[in-house]
Amino acid sequence: MDFSSGRARLKQARLAGDRRELYPHSLQFYLDPPTENVSLVEFESFAVDRLKLLKVVENLGVSYVRSSDSYKTKLGAELRKLKFPYKALAEDDYEARRKDHISHFILRLAYCQSEDLRRWFLQQEMDLLRYRFNELTETLRQKFLEHINLLFEALQEACMDDQGAPGQTQTQKGSLQRVEARTGSLG
């Protein structure tokens, strides 16, 4: 671990080249663990801040409906207060994205000790991801989905009759057609 000051770390980052490509989006799936050195002070403060944030997510989820405006407002304020990324694809928030990434993996390690801890951690992270994803504009959502190689086209209402009702899986639609074909009512 590197125990250097923040200024020295920023200087090293500039010397090593621009590392902004490590975190091109404020939203992440946390597929790759961080590979850089983190000071002990940073490690502790990142972990405490992330834990505070997840506790706020938990408390707000109990107090408010998760998709309500008051929930979104309070959670957005807490994200800003704790300096976690809340503005999608802002160019100048490398440090916030770095903090988000590193702190996620710190708590991921801490909360893997038991099934109950793992469940709690995953639930809070899912709620946080859901909030942050829903805050993206349509264009930014598409960019994020392309970045993680999750490409799809949203169905228009006119196409839903051909593709099946919303929420109906392809297997359900196929089963429905087979049942209708057997009964002879398929037109």
JSON list of C-alpha atoms in Angstrom, two decimals:
[
{"chain": "A", "resi": 1, "resn": "MET", "atom": "CA", "xyz": [0.00, 0.00, 0.00]},
{"chain": "A", "resi": 2, "resn": "ASP", "atom": "CA", "xyz": [1.07, 3.50, -0.74]},
{"chain": "A", "resi": 3, "resn": "PHE", "atom": "CA", "xyz": [1.10, 5.85, 2.27]},
{"chain": "A", "resi": 4, "resn": "SER", "atom": "CA", "xyz": [1.85, 9.01, 0.29]},
{"chain": "A", "resi": 5, "resn": "SER", "atom": "CA", "xyz": [-0.15, 12.21, 0.51]},
{"chain": "A", "resi": 6, "resn": "GLY", "atom": "CA", "xyz": [-3.01, 13.10, -1.81]},
{"chain": "A", "resi": 7, "resn": "ARG", "atom": "CA", "xyz": [-0.89, 15.63, -3.71]},
{"chain": "A", "resi": 8, "resn": "ALA", "atom": "CA", "xyz": [1.81, 13.08, -4.39]},
{"chain": "A", "resi": 9, "resn": "ARG", "atom": "CA", "xyz": [-0.81, 10.61, -5.59]},
{"chain": "A", "resi": 10, "resn": "LEU", "atom": "CA", "xyz": [-2.32, 13.18, -7.97]},
{"chain": "A", "resi": 11, "resn": "LYS", "atom": "CA", "xyz": [1.14, 14.01, -9.29]},
{"chain": "A", "resi": 12, "resn": "GLN", "atom": "CA", "xyz": [1.81, 10.30, -9.87]},
{"chain": "A", "resi": 13, "resn": "ALA", "atom": "CA", "xyz": [-1.52, 10.01, -11.70]},
{"chain": "A", "resi": 14, "resn": "ARG", "atom": "CA", "xyz": [-0.57, 12.85, -14.03]},
{"chain": "A", "resi": 15, "resn": "LEU", "atom": "CA", "xyz": [2.85, 11.30, -14.64]},
{"chain": "A", "resi": 16, "resn": "ALA", "atom": "CA", "xyz": [1.33, 7.87, -15.31]},
{"chain": "A", "resi": 17, "resn": "GLY", "atom": "CA", "xyz": [-1.00, 9.35, -17.89]},
{"chain": "A", "resi": 18, "resn": "ASP", "atom": "CA", "xyz": [-4.68, 10.13, -17.77]},
{"chain": "A", "resi": 19, "resn": "ARG", "atom": "CA", "xyz": [-6.48, 7.34, -15.91]},
{"chain": "A", "resi": 20, "resn": "ARG", "atom": "CA", "xyz": [-9.96, 8.73, -16.56]},
{"chain": "A", "resi": 21, "resn": "GLU", "atom": "CA", "xyz": [-10.56, 5.85, -18.96]},
{"chain": "A", "resi": 22, "resn": "LEU", "atom": "CA", "xyz": [-10.65, 3.58, -15.90]},
{"chain": "A", "resi": 23, "resn": "TYR", "atom": "CA", "xyz": [-13.98, 5.11, -14.94]},
{"chain": "A", "resi": 24, "resn": "PRO", "atom": "CA", "xyz": [-15.63, 6.36, -18.14]},
{"chain": "A", "resi": 25, "resn": "HIS", "atom": "CA", "xyz": [-19.11, 6.35, -16.53]},
{"chain": "A", "resi": 26, "resn": "SER", "atom": "CA", "xyz": [-20.34, 7.33, -13.11]},
{"chain": "A", "resi": 27, "resn": "LEU", "atom": "CA", "xyz": [-22.37, 4.12, -13.04]},
{"chain": "A", "resi": 28, "resn": "GLN", "atom": "CA", "xyz": [-20.44, 0.85, -12.74]},
{"chain": "A", "resi": 29, "resn": "PHE", "atom": "CA", "xyz": [-21.01, -2.88, -12.50]},
{"chain": "A", "resi": 30, "resn": "TYR", "atom": "CA", "xyz": [-17.78, -3.27, -10.48]},
{"chain": "A", "resi": 31, "resn": "LEU", "atom": "CA", "xyz": [-16.49, -6.13, -12.59]},
{"chain": "A", "resi": 32, "resn": "ASP", "atom": "CA", "xyz": [-12.78, -5.45, -12.05]},
{"chain": "A", "resi": 33, "resn": "PRO", "atom": "CA", "xyz": [-11.24, -4.79, -8.64]},
{"chain": "A", "resi": 34, "resn": "PRO", "atom": "CA", "xyz": [-9.03, -1.71, -8.23]},
{"chain": "A", "resi": 35, "resn": "THR", "atom": "CA", "xyz": [-5.35, -2.28, -8.92]},
{"chain": "A", "resi": 36, "resn": "GLU", "atom": "CA", "xyz": [-3.85, 0.92, -7.60]},
{"chain": "A", "resi": 37, "resn": "ASN", "atom": "CA", "xyz": [-2.27, 1.62, -4.23]},
{"chain": "A", "resi": 38, "resn": "VAL", "atom": "CA", "xyz": [-4.51, 3.27, -1.67]},
{"chain": "A", "resi": 39, "resn": "SER", "atom": "CA", "xyz": [-3.32, 5.01, 1.46]},
{"chain": "A", "resi": 40, "resn": "LEU", "atom": "CA", "xyz": [-4.50, 3.68, 4.80]},
{"chain": "A", "resi": 41, "resn": "VAL", "atom": "CA", "xyz": [-6.27, 6.96, 5.54]},
{"chain": "A", "resi": 42, "resn": "GLU", "atom": "CA", "xyz": [-8.08, 6.85, 2.19]},
{"chain": "A", "resi": 43, "resn": "PHE", "atom": "CA", "xyz": [-8.95, 3.19, 2.71]},
{"chain": "A", "resi": 44, "resn": "GLU", "atom": "CA", "xyz": [-10.58, 3.94, 6.04]},
{"chain": "A", "resi": 45, "resn": "SER", "atom": "CA", "xyz": [-12.40, 7.09, 4.92]},
{"chain": "A", "resi": 46, "resn": "PHE", "atom": "CA", "xyz": [-13.69, 5.40, 1.73]},
{"chain": "A", "resi": 47, "resn": "ALA", "atom": "CA", "xyz": [-15.02, 2.45, 3.73]},
{"chain": "A", "resi": 48, "resn": "VAL", "atom": "CA", "xyz": [-16.70, 4.66, 6.35]},
{"chain": "A", "resi": 49, "resn": "ASP", "atom": "CA", "xyz": [-18.27, 6.93, 3.70]},
{"chain": "A", "resi": 50, "resn": "ARG", "atom": "CA", "xyz": [-19.59, 3.99, 1.68]},
{"chain": "A", "resi": 51, "resn": "LEU", "atom": "CA", "xyz": [-21.01, 2.37, 4.79]},
{"chain": "A", "resi": 52, "resn": "LYS", "atom": "CA", "xyz": [-22.71, 5.67, 5.72]},
{"chain": "A", "resi": 53, "resn": "LEU", "atom": "CA", "xyz": [-24.17, 5.83, 2.23]},
{"chain": "A", "resi": 54, "resn": "LEU", "atom": "CA", "xyz": [-25.47, 2.26, 2.31]},
{"chain": "A", "resi": 55, "resn": "LYS", "atom": "CA", "xyz": [-26.99, 2.87, 5.74]},
{"chain": "A", "resi": 56, "resn": "VAL", "atom": "CA", "xyz": [-28.76, 5.94, 4.33]},
{"chain": "A", "resi": 57, "resn": "VAL", "atom": "CA", "xyz": [-30.00, 3.84, 1.39]},
{"chain": "A", "resi": 58, "resn": "GLU", "atom": "CA", "xyz": [-31.32, 1.27, 3.86]},
{"chain": "A", "resi": 59, "resn": "ASN", "atom": "CA", "xyz": [-32.98, 3.84, 6.13]},
{"chain": "A", "resi": 60, "resn": "LEU", "atom": "CA", "xyz": [-34.55, 5.75, 3.24]},
{"chain": "A", "resi": 61, "resn": "GLY", "atom": "CA", "xyz": [-35.79, 2.48, 1.74]},
{"chain": "A", "resi": 62, "resn": "VAL", "atom": "CA", "xyz": [-37.63, 1.76, 4.99]},
{"chain": "A", "resi": 63, "resn": "SER", "atom": "CA", "xyz": [-38.96, 5.31, 5.43]},
{"chain": "A", "resi": 64, "resn": "TYR", "atom": "CA", "xyz": [-39.97, 6.08, 1.84]},
{"chain": "A", "resi": 65, "resn": "VAL", "atom": "CA", "xyz": [-41.18, 4.32, -1.26]},
{"chain": "A", "resi": 66, "resn": "ARG", "atom": "CA", "xyz": [-37.99, 3.71, -3.26]},
{"chain": "A", "resi": 67, "resn": "SER", "atom": "CA", "xyz": [-39.21, 5.36, -6.46]},
{"chain": "A", "resi": 68, "resn": "SER", "atom": "CA", "xyz": [-40.86, 8.37, -4.77]},
{"chain": "A", "resi": 69, "resn": "ASP", "atom": "CA", "xyz": [-39.68, 11.92, -5.32]},
{"chain": "A", "resi": 70, "resn": "SER", "atom": "CA", "xyz": [-38.84, 12.43, -1.64]},
{"chain": "A", "resi": 71, "resn": "TYR", "atom": "CA", "xyz": [-36.68, 9.28, -1.67]},
{"chain": "A", "resi": 72, "resn": "LYS", "atom": "CA", "xyz": [-34.85, 10.46, -4.78]},
{"chain": "A", "resi": 73, "resn": "THR", "atom": "CA", "xyz": [-34.33, 13.96, -3.38]},
{"chain": "A", "resi": 74, "resn": "LYS", "atom": "CA", "xyz": [-32.95, 12.76, -0.05]},
{"chain": "A", "resi": 75, "resn": "LEU", "atom": "CA", "xyz": [-30.72, 10.12, -1.61]},
{"chain": "A", "resi": 76, "resn": "GLY", "atom": "CA", "xyz": [-29.38, 12.59, -4.17]},
{"chain": "A", "resi": 77, "resn": "ALA", "atom": "CA", "xyz": [-28.54, 15.03, -1.38]},
{"chain": "A", "resi": 78, "resn": "GLU", "atom": "CA", "xyz": [-26.72, 12.30, 0.53]},
{"chain": "A", "resi": 79, "resn": "LEU", "atom": "CA", "xyz": [-24.73, 11.27, -2.55]},
{"chain": "A", "resi": 80, "resn": "ARG", "atom": "CA", "xyz": [-23.60, 14.88, -2.99]},
{"chain": "A", "resi": 81, "resn": "LYS", "atom": "CA", "xyz": [-22.79, 15.24, 0.70]},
{"chain": "A", "resi": 82, "resn": "LEU", "atom": "CA", "xyz": [-20.62, 12.11, 0.71]},
{"chain": "A", "resi": 83, "resn": "LYS", "atom": "CA", "xyz": [-19.07, 13.05, -2.67]},
{"chain": "A", "resi": 84, "resn": "PHE", "atom": "CA", "xyz": [-20.18, 9.94, -4.51]},
{"chain": "A", "resi": 85, "resn": "PRO", "atom": "CA", "xyz": [-20.95, 10.21, -8.24]},
{"chain": "A", "resi": 86, "resn": "TYR", "atom": "CA", "xyz": [-24.48, 11.30, -8.82]},
{"chain": "A", "resi": 87, "resn": "LYS", "atom": "CA", "xyz": [-24.16, 13.29, -12.05]},
{"chain": "A", "resi": 88, "resn": "ALA", "atom": "CA", "xyz": [-23.98, 10.87, -14.93]},
{"chain": "A", "resi": 89, "resn": "LEU", "atom": "CA", "xyz": [-20.95, 11.10, -17.21]},
{"chain": "A", "resi": 90, "resn": "ALA", "atom": "CA", "xyz": [-19.64, 14.37, -15.79]},
{"chain": "A", "resi": 91, "resn": "GLU", "atom": "CA", "xyz": [-16.10, 14.78, -17.05]},
{"chain": "A", "resi": 92, "resn": "ASP", "atom": "CA", "xyz": [-14.53, 16.26, -13.96]},
{"chain": "A", "resi": 93, "resn": "ASP", "atom": "CA", "xyz": [-15.43, 13.72, -11.29]},
{"chain": "A", "resi": 94, "resn": "TYR", "atom": "CA", "xyz": [-12.56, 11.23, -11.60]},
{"chain": "A", "resi": 95, "resn": "GLU", "atom": "CA", "xyz": [-11.91, 11.31, -7.84]},
{"chain": "A", "resi": 96, "resn": "ALA", "atom": "CA", "xyz": [-15.57, 10.65, -7.03]},
{"chain": "A", "resi": 97, "resn": "ARG", "atom": "CA", "xyz": [-15.70, 7.73, -9.46]},
{"chain": "A", "resi": 98, "resn": "ARG", "atom": "CA", "xyz": [-12.46, 6.38, -8.05]},
{"chain": "A", "resi": 99, "resn": "LYS", "atom": "CA", "xyz": [-13.87, 6.65, -4.52]},
{"chain": "A", "resi": 100, "resn": "ASP", "atom": "CA", "xyz": [-17.05, 4.88, -5.63]},
{"chain": "A", "resi": 101, "resn": "HIS", "atom": "CA", "xyz": [-15.12, 2.02, -7.21]},
{"chain": "A", "resi": 102, "resn": "ILE", "atom": "CA", "xyz": [-12.60, 1.48, -4.44]},
{"chain": "A", "resi": 103, "resn": "SER", "atom": "CA", "xyz": [-15.12, 1.85, -1.61]},
{"chain": "A", "resi": 104, "resn": "HIS", "atom": "CA", "xyz": [-17.44, -0.71, -3.22]},
{"chain": "A", "resi": 105, "resn": "PHE", "atom": "CA", "xyz": [-14.67, -3.32, -3.22]},
{"chain": "A", "resi": 106, "resn": "ILE", "atom": "CA", "xyz": [-13.60, -2.50, 0.34]},
{"chain": "A", "resi": 107, "resn": "LEU", "atom": "CA", "xyz": [-17.09, -3.18, 1.64]},
{"chain": "A", "resi": 108, "resn": "ARG", "atom": "CA", "xyz": [-17.49, -6.13, -0.70]},
{"chain": "A", "resi": 109, "resn": "LEU", "atom": "CA", "xyz": [-14.56, -7.74, 1.10]},
{"chain": "A", "resi": 110, "resn": "ALA", "atom": "CA", "xyz": [-15.83, -6.75, 4.54]},
{"chain": "A", "resi": 111, "resn": "TYR", "atom": "CA", "xyz": [-19.36, -8.01, 3.93]},
{"chain": "A", "resi": 112, "resn": "CYS", "atom": "CA", "xyz": [-18.51, -11.40, 2.45]},
{"chain": "A", "resi": 113, "resn": "GLN", "atom": "CA", "xyz": [-18.03, -12.99, 5.88]},
{"chain": "A", "resi": 114, "resn": "SER", "atom": "CA", "xyz": [-21.57, -14.31, 6.29]},
{"chain": "A", "resi": 115, "resn": "GLU", "atom": "CA", "xyz": [-24.67, -14.87, 4.20]},
{"chain": "A", "resi": 116, "resn": "ASP", "atom": "CA", "xyz": [-26.68, -12.25, 6.11]},
{"chain": "A", "resi": 117, "resn": "LEU", "atom": "CA", "xyz": [-24.00, -9.60, 5.64]},
{"chain": "A", "resi": 118, "resn": "ARG", "atom": "CA", "xyz": [-23.71, -10.50, 1.95]},
{"chain": "A", "resi": 119, "resn": "ARG", "atom": "CA", "xyz": [-27.48, -10.20, 1.46]},
{"chain": "A", "resi": 120, "resn": "TRP", "atom": "CA", "xyz": [-27.61, -6.84, 3.22]},
{"chain": "A", "resi": 121, "resn": "PHE", "atom": "CA", "xyz": [-24.73, -5.48, 1.15]},
{"chain": "A", "resi": 122, "resn": "LEU", "atom": "CA", "xyz": [-26.19, -6.71, -2.14]},
{"chain": "A", "resi": 123, "resn": "GLN", "atom": "CA", "xyz": [-29.64, -5.30, -1.36]},
{"chain": "A", "resi": 124, "resn": "GLN", "atom": "CA", "xyz": [-28.28, -1.82, -0.57]},
{"chain": "A", "resi": 125, "resn": "GLU", "atom": "CA", "xyz": [-26.00, -1.85, -3.63]},
{"chain": "A", "resi": 126, "resn": "MET", "atom": "CA", "xyz": [-28.91, -2.91, -5.85]},
{"chain": "A", "resi": 127, "resn": "ASP", "atom": "CA", "xyz": [-31.07, -0.10, -4.49]},
{"chain": "A", "resi": 128, "resn": "LEU", "atom": "CA", "xyz": [-28.25, 2.38, -5.07]},
{"chain": "A", "resi": 129, "resn": "LEU", "atom": "CA", "xyz": [-27.68, 1.12, -8.62]},
{"chain": "A", "resi": 130, "resn": "ARG", "atom": "CA", "xyz": [-31.41, 1.28, -9.36]},
{"chain": "A", "resi": 131, "resn": "TYR", "atom": "CA", "xyz": [-31.57, 4.89, -8.14]},
{"chain": "A", "resi": 132, "resn": "ARG", "atom": "CA", "xyz": [-28.50, 5.94, -10.11]},
{"chain": "A", "resi": 133, "resn": "PHE", "atom": "CA", "xyz": [-29.62, 4.13, -13.27]},
{"chain": "A", "resi": 134, "resn": "ASN", "atom": "CA", "xyz": [-33.08, 5.72, -13.12]},
{"chain": "A", "resi": 135, "resn": "GLU", "atom": "CA", "xyz": [-31.49, 9.15, -12.78]},
{"chain": "A", "resi": 136, "resn": "LEU", "atom": "CA", "xyz": [-29.78, 8.75, -16.18]},
{"chain": "A", "resi": 137, "resn": "THR", "atom": "CA", "xyz": [-31.31, 10.27, -19.28]},
{"chain": "A", "resi": 138, "resn": "GLU", "atom": "CA", "xyz": [-32.32, 7.87, -22.08]},
{"chain": "A", "resi": 139, "resn": "THR", "atom": "CA", "xyz": [-29.19, 8.75, -24.06]},
{"chain": "A", "resi": 140, "resn": "LEU", "atom": "CA", "xyz": [-26.91, 8.18, -21.08]},
{"chain": "A", "resi": 141, "resn": "ARG", "atom": "CA", "xyz": [-28.65, 4.91, -20.25]},
{"chain": "A", "resi": 142, "resn": "GLN", "atom": "CA", "xyz": [-28.00, 3.71, -23.78]},
{"chain": "A", "resi": 143, "resn": "LYS", "atom": "CA", "xyz": [-24.34, 4.79, -23.57]},
{"chain": "A", "resi": 144, "resn": "PHE", "atom": "CA", "xyz": [-23.92, 2.97, -20.27]},
{"chain": "A", "resi": 145, "resn": "LEU", "atom": "CA", "xyz": [-25.56, -0.20, -21.61]},
{"chain": "A", "resi": 146, "resn": "GLU", "atom": "CA", "xyz": [-23.31, -0.07, -24.68]},
{"chain": "A", "resi": 147, "resn": "HIS", "atom": "CA", "xyz": [-20.27, 0.40, -22.44]},
{"chain": "A", "resi": 148, "resn": "ILE", "atom": "CA", "xyz": [-21.08, -2.78, -20.51]},
{"chain": "A", "resi": 149, "resn": "ASN", "atom": "CA", "xyz": [-21.96, -4.63, -23.73]},
{"chain": "A", "resi": 150, "resn": "LEU", "atom": "CA", "xyz": [-25.61, -5.02, -22.81]},
{"chain": "A", "resi": 151, "resn": "LEU", "atom": "CA", "xyz": [-27.19, -4.05, -26.08]},
{"chain": "A", "resi": 152, "resn": "PHE", "atom": "CA", "xyz": [-30.91, -4.15, -26.66]},
{"chain": "A", "resi": 153, "resn": "GLU", "atom": "CA", "xyz": [-33.63, -2.24, -28.41]},
{"chain": "A", "resi": 154, "resn": "ALA", "atom": "CA", "xyz": [-36.62, -1.04, -26.48]},
{"chain": "A", "resi": 155, "resn": "LEU", "atom": "CA", "xyz": [-39.91, -2.28, -27.91]},
{"chain": "A", "resi": 156, "resn": "GLN", "atom": "CA", "xyz": [-42.37, 0.29, -29.15]},
{"chain": "A", "resi": 157, "resn": "GLU", "atom": "CA", "xyz": [-46.03, -0.25, -28.27]},
{"chain": "A", "resi": 158, "resn": "ALA", "atom": "CA", "xyz": [-46.87, -1.07, -31.90]},
{"chain": "A", "resi": 159, "resn": "CYS", "atom": "CA", "xyz": [-44.36, -3.94, -31.84]},
{"chain": "A", "resi": 160, "resn": "MET", "atom": "CA", "xyz": [-45.56, -5.39, -28.53]},
{"chain": "A", "resi": 161, "resn": "ASP", "atom": "CA", "xyz": [-48.46, -7.23, -30.16]},
{"chain": "A", "resi": 162, "resn": "ASP", "atom": "CA", "xyz": [-46.00, -9.06, -32.42]},
{"chain": "A", "resi": 163, "resn": "GLN", "atom": "CA", "xyz": [-43.43, -9.68, -29.67]},
{"chain": "A", "resi": 164, "resn": "GLY", "atom": "CA", "xyz": [-45.80, -10.53, -26.82]},
{"chain": "A", "resi": 165, "resn": "ALA", "atom": "CA", "xyz": [-47.18, -8.56, -23.94]},
{"chain": "A", "resi": 166, "resn": "PRO", "atom": "CA", "xyz": [-44.75, -6.64, -21.72]},
{"chain": "A", "resi": 167, "resn": "GLY", "atom": "CA", "xyz": [-43.45, -8.91, -18.99]},
{"chain": "A", "resi": 168, "resn": "GLN", "atom": "CA", "xyz": [-44.27, -12.04, -20.98]},
{"chain": "A", "resi": 169, "resn": "THR", "atom": "CA", "xyz": [-41.17, -14.09, -21.70]},
{"chain": "A", "resi": 170, "resn": "GLN", "atom": "CA", "xyz": [-40.50, -15.66, -25.07]},
{"chain": "A", "resi": 171, "resn": "THR", "atom": "CA", "xyz": [-41.07, -19.09, -23.49]},
{"chain": "A", "resi": 172, "resn": "GLN", "atom": "CA", "xyz": [-44.48, -18.01, -22.21]},
{"chain": "A", "resi": 173, "resn": "LYS", "atom": "CA", "xyz": [-45.38, -16.61, -25.63]},
{"chain": "A", "resi": 174, "resn": "GLY", "atom": "CA", "xyz": [-44.22, -19.83, -27.33]},
{"chain": "A", "resi": 175, "resn": "SER", "atom": "CA", "xyz": [-46.20, -21.97, -24.89]},
{"chain": "A", "resi": 176, "resn": "LEU", "atom": "CA", "xyz": [-49.26, -19.83, -25.50]},
{"chain": "A", "resi": 177, "resn": "GLN", "atom": "CA", "xyz": [-48.95, -20.32, -29.27]},
{"chain": "A", "resi": 178, "resn": "ARG", "atom": "CA", "xyz": [-48.51, -24.09, -28.85]},
{"chain": "A", "resi": 179, "resn": "VAL", "atom": "CA", "xyz": [-51.61, -24.29, -26.64]},
{"chain": "A", "resi": 180, "resn": "GLU", "atom": "CA", "xyz": [-53.62, -22.22, -29.11]},
{"chain": "A", "resi": 181, "resn": "ALA", "atom": "CA", "xyz": [-52.34, -24.36, -32.00]},
{"chain": "A", "resi": 182, "resn": "ARG", "atom": "CA", "xyz": [-53.42, -27.56, -30.24]},
{"chain": "A", "resi": 183, "resn": "THR", "atom": "CA", "xyz": [-56.89, -26.19, -29.57]},
{"chain": "A", "resi": 184, "resn": "GLY", "atom": "CA", "xyz": [-57.18, -24.89, -33.11]},
{"chain": "A", "resi": 185, "resn": "SER", "atom": "CA", "xyz": [-57.83, -21.30, -32.12]},
{"chain": "A", "resi": 186, "resn": "LEU", "atom": "CA", "xyz": [-54.62, -19.91, -33.57]},
{"chain": "A", "resi": 187, "resn": "GLY", "atom": "CA", "xyz": [-55.59, -17.52, -36.35]}
]
